[in-house]
PDB file of C-alpha atoms in Angstrom:
ATOM      1  CA  MET A 772     -31.855 -40.504  43.452  1.00  0.00           C
ATOM      2  CA  ALA A 773     -30.652 -38.790  46.630  1.00  0.00           C
ATOM      3  CA  THR A 774     -32.896 -36.617  48.785  1.00  0.00           C
ATOM      4  CA  GLY A 775     -31.011 -33.467  47.766  1.00  0.00           C
ATOM      5  CA  ASP A 776     -31.632 -33.959  44.050  1.00  0.00           C
ATOM      6  CA  VAL A 777     -33.923 -31.453  42.332  1.00  0.00           C
ATOM      7  CA  VAL A 778     -36.569 -33.000  40.082  1.00  0.00           C
ATOM      8  CA  VAL A 779     -37.648 -30.655  37.280  1.00  0.00           C
ATOM      9  CA  GLY A 780     -41.021 -32.088  36.301  1.00  0.00           C
ATOM     10  CA  SER A 781     -40.632 -35.067  34.007  1.00  0.00           C
ATOM     11  CA  ARG A 782     -37.949 -33.283  31.976  1.00  0.00           C
ATOM     12  CA  PHE A 783     -34.739 -33.893  33.955  1.00  0.00           C
ATOM     13  CA  VAL A 784     -33.152 -34.280  37.407  1.00  0.00           C
ATOM     14  CA  ILE A 785     -30.343 -32.165  38.841  1.00  0.00           C
ATOM     15  CA  PRO A 786     -28.084 -34.153  41.170  1.00  0.00           C
ATOM     16  CA  GLU A 787     -27.158 -32.565  44.494  1.00  0.00           C
ATOM     17  CA  ALA A 788     -23.478 -32.567  43.489  1.00  0.00           C
ATOM     18  CA  GLU A 789     -24.177 -29.852  40.856  1.00  0.00           C
ATOM     19  CA  LEU A 790     -25.694 -27.487  43.418  1.00  0.00           C
ATOM     20  CA  SER A 791     -23.713 -25.256  45.751  1.00  0.00           C
ATOM     21  CA  GLU A 792     -25.166 -23.635  48.844  1.00  0.00           C
ATOM     22  CA  ARG A 793     -23.979 -20.692  50.886  1.00  0.00           C
ATOM     23  CA  PHE A 794     -25.442 -19.763  54.240  1.00  0.00           C
ATOM     24  CA  SER A 795     -25.623 -16.359  55.900  1.00  0.00           C
ATOM     25  CA  ARG A 796     -27.638 -14.506  58.491  1.00  0.00           C
ATOM     26  CA  SER A 797     -31.138 -13.472  57.530  1.00  0.00           C
ATOM     27  CA  SER A 798     -32.224  -9.867  57.788  1.00  0.00           C
ATOM     28  CA  GLY A 799     -35.369  -8.746  59.520  1.00  0.00           C
ATOM     29  CA  PRO A 800     -36.932  -9.515  62.889  1.00  0.00           C
ATOM     30  CA  GLY A 801     -36.080 -12.682  64.708  1.00  0.00           C
ATOM     31  CA  GLY A 802     -35.681 -13.707  68.278  1.00  0.00           C
ATOM     32  CA  GLN A 803     -32.898 -14.703  70.567  1.00  0.00           C
ATOM     33  CA  GLY A 804     -31.133 -16.603  67.790  1.00  0.00           C
ATOM     34  CA  VAL A 805     -31.374 -13.962  65.082  1.00  0.00           C
ATOM     35  CA  ASN A 806     -27.711 -12.950  65.273  1.00  0.00           C
ATOM     36  CA  THR A 807     -26.308 -16.429  65.709  1.00  0.00           C
ATOM     37  CA  THR A 808     -28.003 -18.675  63.138  1.00  0.00           C
ATOM     38  CA  ASP A 809     -27.132 -18.738  59.440  1.00  0.00           C
ATOM     39  CA  SER A 810     -30.632 -19.481  58.157  1.00  0.00           C
ATOM     40  CA  ARG A 811     -30.492 -17.599  54.832  1.00  0.00           C
ATOM     41  CA  VAL A 812     -29.634 -19.869  51.883  1.00  0.00           C
ATOM     42  CA  GLU A 813     -28.105 -18.933  48.524  1.00  0.00           C
ATOM     43  CA  LEU A 814     -28.438 -21.836  46.106  1.00  0.00           C
ATOM     44  CA  SER A 815     -26.261 -21.678  42.978  1.00  0.00           C
ATOM     45  CA  PHE A 816     -26.555 -23.838  39.883  1.00  0.00           C
ATOM     46  CA  ASP A 817     -24.320 -23.626  36.815  1.00  0.00           C
ATOM     47  CA  VAL A 818     -26.903 -23.828  34.035  1.00  0.00           C
ATOM     48  CA  ALA A 819     -24.441 -23.350  31.180  1.00  0.00           C
ATOM     49  CA  ALA A 820     -22.065 -26.159  32.203  1.00  0.00           C
ATOM     50  CA  SER A 821     -24.540 -28.647  33.675  1.00  0.00           C
ATOM     51  CA  PRO A 822     -24.534 -32.112  32.080  1.00  0.00           C
ATOM     52  CA  SER A 823     -27.974 -32.764  33.638  1.00  0.00           C
ATOM     53  CA  ILE A 824     -29.854 -30.455  31.300  1.00  0.00           C
ATOM     54  CA  PRO A 825     -30.557 -32.232  27.996  1.00  0.00           C
ATOM     55  CA  GLU A 826     -28.905 -30.583  24.985  1.00  0.00           C
ATOM     56  CA  HIS A 827     -32.218 -29.895  23.232  1.00  0.00           C
ATOM     57  CA  LEU A 828     -33.403 -27.879  26.279  1.00  0.00           C
ATOM     58  CA  ARG A 829     -30.155 -26.092  27.200  1.00  0.00           C
ATOM     59  CA  ASP A 830     -30.460 -23.240  24.668  1.00  0.00           C
ATOM     60  CA  ARG A 831     -34.121 -22.683  25.571  1.00  0.00           C
ATOM     61  CA  VAL A 832     -33.313 -22.524  29.308  1.00  0.00           C
ATOM     62  CA  LEU A 833     -30.324 -20.219  28.789  1.00  0.00           C
ATOM     63  CA  ALA A 834     -32.418 -17.880  26.632  1.00  0.00           C
ATOM     64  CA  ALA A 835     -35.316 -17.809  29.096  1.00  0.00           C
ATOM     65  CA  LEU A 836     -33.080 -17.144  32.124  1.00  0.00           C
ATOM     66  CA  GLU A 837     -30.529 -14.861  30.445  1.00  0.00           C
ATOM     67  CA  ASN A 838     -31.424 -11.879  32.675  1.00  0.00           C
ATOM     68  CA  ARG A 839     -30.958 -13.914  35.867  1.00  0.00           C
ATOM     69  CA  LEU A 840     -27.666 -15.618  34.972  1.00  0.00           C
ATOM     70  CA  VAL A 841     -24.225 -14.358  35.941  1.00  0.00           C
ATOM     71  CA  ASP A 842     -21.565 -16.154  33.864  1.00  0.00           C
ATOM     72  CA  GLY A 843     -24.059 -18.984  33.261  1.00  0.00           C
ATOM     73  CA  VAL A 844     -24.774 -19.469  36.989  1.00  0.00           C
ATOM     74  CA  LEU A 845     -28.272 -19.112  38.441  1.00  0.00           C
ATOM     75  CA  THR A 846     -28.426 -18.023  42.101  1.00  0.00           C
ATOM     76  CA  ILE A 847     -31.547 -18.202  44.254  1.00  0.00           C
ATOM     77  CA  ALA A 848     -31.756 -16.727  47.756  1.00  0.00           C
ATOM     78  CA  ALA A 849     -34.291 -17.923  50.328  1.00  0.00           C
ATOM     79  CA  SER A 850     -34.705 -16.329  53.740  1.00  0.00           C
ATOM     80  CA  GLU A 851     -38.450 -16.380  54.363  1.00  0.00           C
ATOM     81  CA  HIS A 852     -38.335 -19.137  56.997  1.00  0.00           C
ATOM     82  CA  ARG A 853     -36.621 -19.125  60.371  1.00  0.00           C
ATOM     83  CA  SER A 854     -34.974 -22.502  59.911  1.00  0.00           C
ATOM     84  CA  GLN A 855     -32.146 -23.245  57.521  1.00  0.00           C
ATOM     85  CA  LEU A 856     -33.708 -26.550  56.458  1.00  0.00           C
ATOM     86  CA  GLN A 857     -36.973 -24.900  55.396  1.00  0.00           C
ATOM     87  CA  ASN A 858     -35.045 -22.231  53.475  1.00  0.00           C
ATOM     88  CA  ARG A 859     -33.021 -24.932  51.701  1.00  0.00           C
ATOM     89  CA  GLU A 860     -36.247 -26.676  50.654  1.00  0.00           C
ATOM     90  CA  ALA A 861     -37.787 -23.365  49.536  1.00  0.00           C
ATOM     91  CA  ALA A 862     -34.728 -22.517  47.411  1.00  0.00           C
ATOM     92  CA  ARG A 863     -34.733 -25.961  45.769  1.00  0.00           C
ATOM     93  CA  GLY A 864     -38.457 -25.695  45.058  1.00  0.00           C
ATOM     94  CA  ARG A 865     -37.971 -22.278  43.475  1.00  0.00           C
ATOM     95  CA  LEU A 866     -35.085 -23.593  41.381  1.00  0.00           C
ATOM     96  CA  ALA A 867     -37.232 -26.484  40.121  1.00  0.00           C
ATOM     97  CA  ASN A 868     -40.115 -24.119  39.227  1.00  0.00           C
ATOM     98  CA  LEU A 869     -37.812 -21.680  37.437  1.00  0.00           C
ATOM     99  CA  LEU A 870     -36.193 -24.424  35.379  1.00  0.00           C
ATOM    100  CA  LEU A 871     -39.570 -26.027  34.630  1.00  0.00           C
ATOM    101  CA  ASP A 872     -40.952 -22.727  33.325  1.00  0.00           C
ATOM    102  CA  ALA A 873     -37.759 -21.953  31.395  1.00  0.00           C
ATOM    103  CA  SER A 874     -37.697 -25.359  29.703  1.00  0.00           C
ATOM    104  CA  ALA A 875     -41.360 -25.246  28.664  1.00  0.00           C
ATOM    105  CA  PRO A 876     -41.910 -25.111  24.899  1.00  0.00           C
ATOM    106  CA  PRO A 877     -42.936 -21.735  23.499  1.00  0.00           C
ATOM    107  CA  PRO A 878     -46.681 -21.214  23.016  1.00  0.00           C
ATOM    108  CA  ALA A 879     -48.164 -22.043  19.626  1.00  0.00           C
ATOM    109  CA  LYS A 880     -48.235 -19.202  17.120  1.00  0.00           C
ATOM    110  CA  ARG A 881     -51.546 -17.381  16.873  1.00  0.00           C
ATOM    111  CA  ARG A 882     -53.359 -17.865  13.590  1.00  0.00           C
ATOM    112  CA  PRO A 883     -54.780 -14.495  12.610  1.00  0.00           C
ATOM    113  CA  THR A 884     -58.523 -14.511  11.932  1.00  0.00           C
ATOM    114  CA  LYS A 885     -60.959 -11.901  10.678  1.00  0.00           C
ATOM    115  CA  PRO A 886     -63.809 -10.656  12.860  1.00  0.00           C
ATOM    116  CA  SER A 887     -67.099 -12.389  12.149  1.00  0.00           C
ATOM    117  CA  ARG A 888     -69.979 -10.577  10.485  1.00  0.00           C
ATOM    118  CA  GLY A 889     -71.997 -10.693  13.717  1.00  0.00           C
ATOM    119  CA  SER A 890     -69.202  -9.154  15.778  1.00  0.00           C
ATOM    120  CA  LYS A 891     -68.824  -6.336  13.252  1.00  0.00           C
ATOM    121  CA  GLU A 892     -72.560  -5.645  13.393  1.00  0.00           C
ATOM    122  CA  ARG A 893     -72.563  -5.677  17.223  1.00  0.00           C
ATOM    123  CA  ARG A 894     -69.611  -3.265  17.306  1.00  0.00           C
ATOM    124  CA  LEU A 895     -71.301  -0.835  14.880  1.00  0.00           C
ATOM    125  CA  ALA A 896     -74.620  -1.080  16.768  1.00  0.00           C
ATOM    126  CA  SER A 897     -72.926  -0.232  20.091  1.00  0.00           C
ATOM    127  CA  LYS A 898     -71.114   2.700  18.439  1.00  0.00           C
ATOM    128  CA  LYS A 899     -74.462   3.945  17.128  1.00  0.00           C
ATOM    129  CA  ARG A 900     -76.069   3.639  20.595  1.00  0.00           C
ATOM    130  CA  ARG A 901     -73.159   5.535  22.185  1.00  0.00           C
ATOM    131  CA  SER A 902     -73.397   8.209  19.496  1.00  0.00           C
ATOM    132  CA  ASP A 903     -77.122   8.619  20.188  1.00  0.00           C
ATOM    133  CA  VAL A 904     -76.465   8.951  23.934  1.00  0.00           C
ATOM    134  CA  LYS A 905     -73.882  11.658  23.361  1.00  0.00           C
ATOM    135  CA  ARG A 906     -76.026  13.487  20.826  1.00  0.00           C
ATOM    136  CA  GLY A 907     -78.864  13.472  23.379  1.00  0.00           C
ATOM    137  CA  ARG A 908     -76.645  15.320  25.886  1.00  0.00           C
ATOM    138  CA  SER A 909     -75.941  18.250  23.579  1.00  0.00           C
ATOM    139  CA  GLY A 910     -79.132  20.121  24.424  1.00  0.00           C
ATOM    140  CA  ARG A 911     -80.188  20.423  20.790  1.00  0.00           C
ATOM    141  CA  PHE A 912     -83.339  18.608  19.800  1.00  0.00           C
ATOM    142  CA  ASP A 913     -83.376  18.857  16.028  1.00  0.00           C
ATOM    143  CA  ASP A 914     -84.263  15.262  15.144  1.00  0.00           C
TER     144      ASP A 914
END
């Protein structure tokens, strides 16, 4: 496994060859090198056509990321650091986290239950207390 590969938990590994990077100038404050260094990184990964994503996870990942994909390609921009290397690492880390979350199995279905007898009694008792408080504010004392 090369250093540029992205490890997505224990689920799968994306080889560096499937990733494409584009560099540009970062916005915001900088220093002397702000207008000369291309430190912003755009990392693109073709989710739809990638052979690295196992078939049983591909549909789940595509469904989870459907709002972020453009023609099946996921693009992540990183410009929070001043160095290009740190931005590359940040973009790869974000890609791994996104894919890990997207490939996670859906949560178990909730089994509906009825409220217990005690919880019903507590709810009614608190309603009664609140009612008494409000009745006490009315100014009438006809109890």
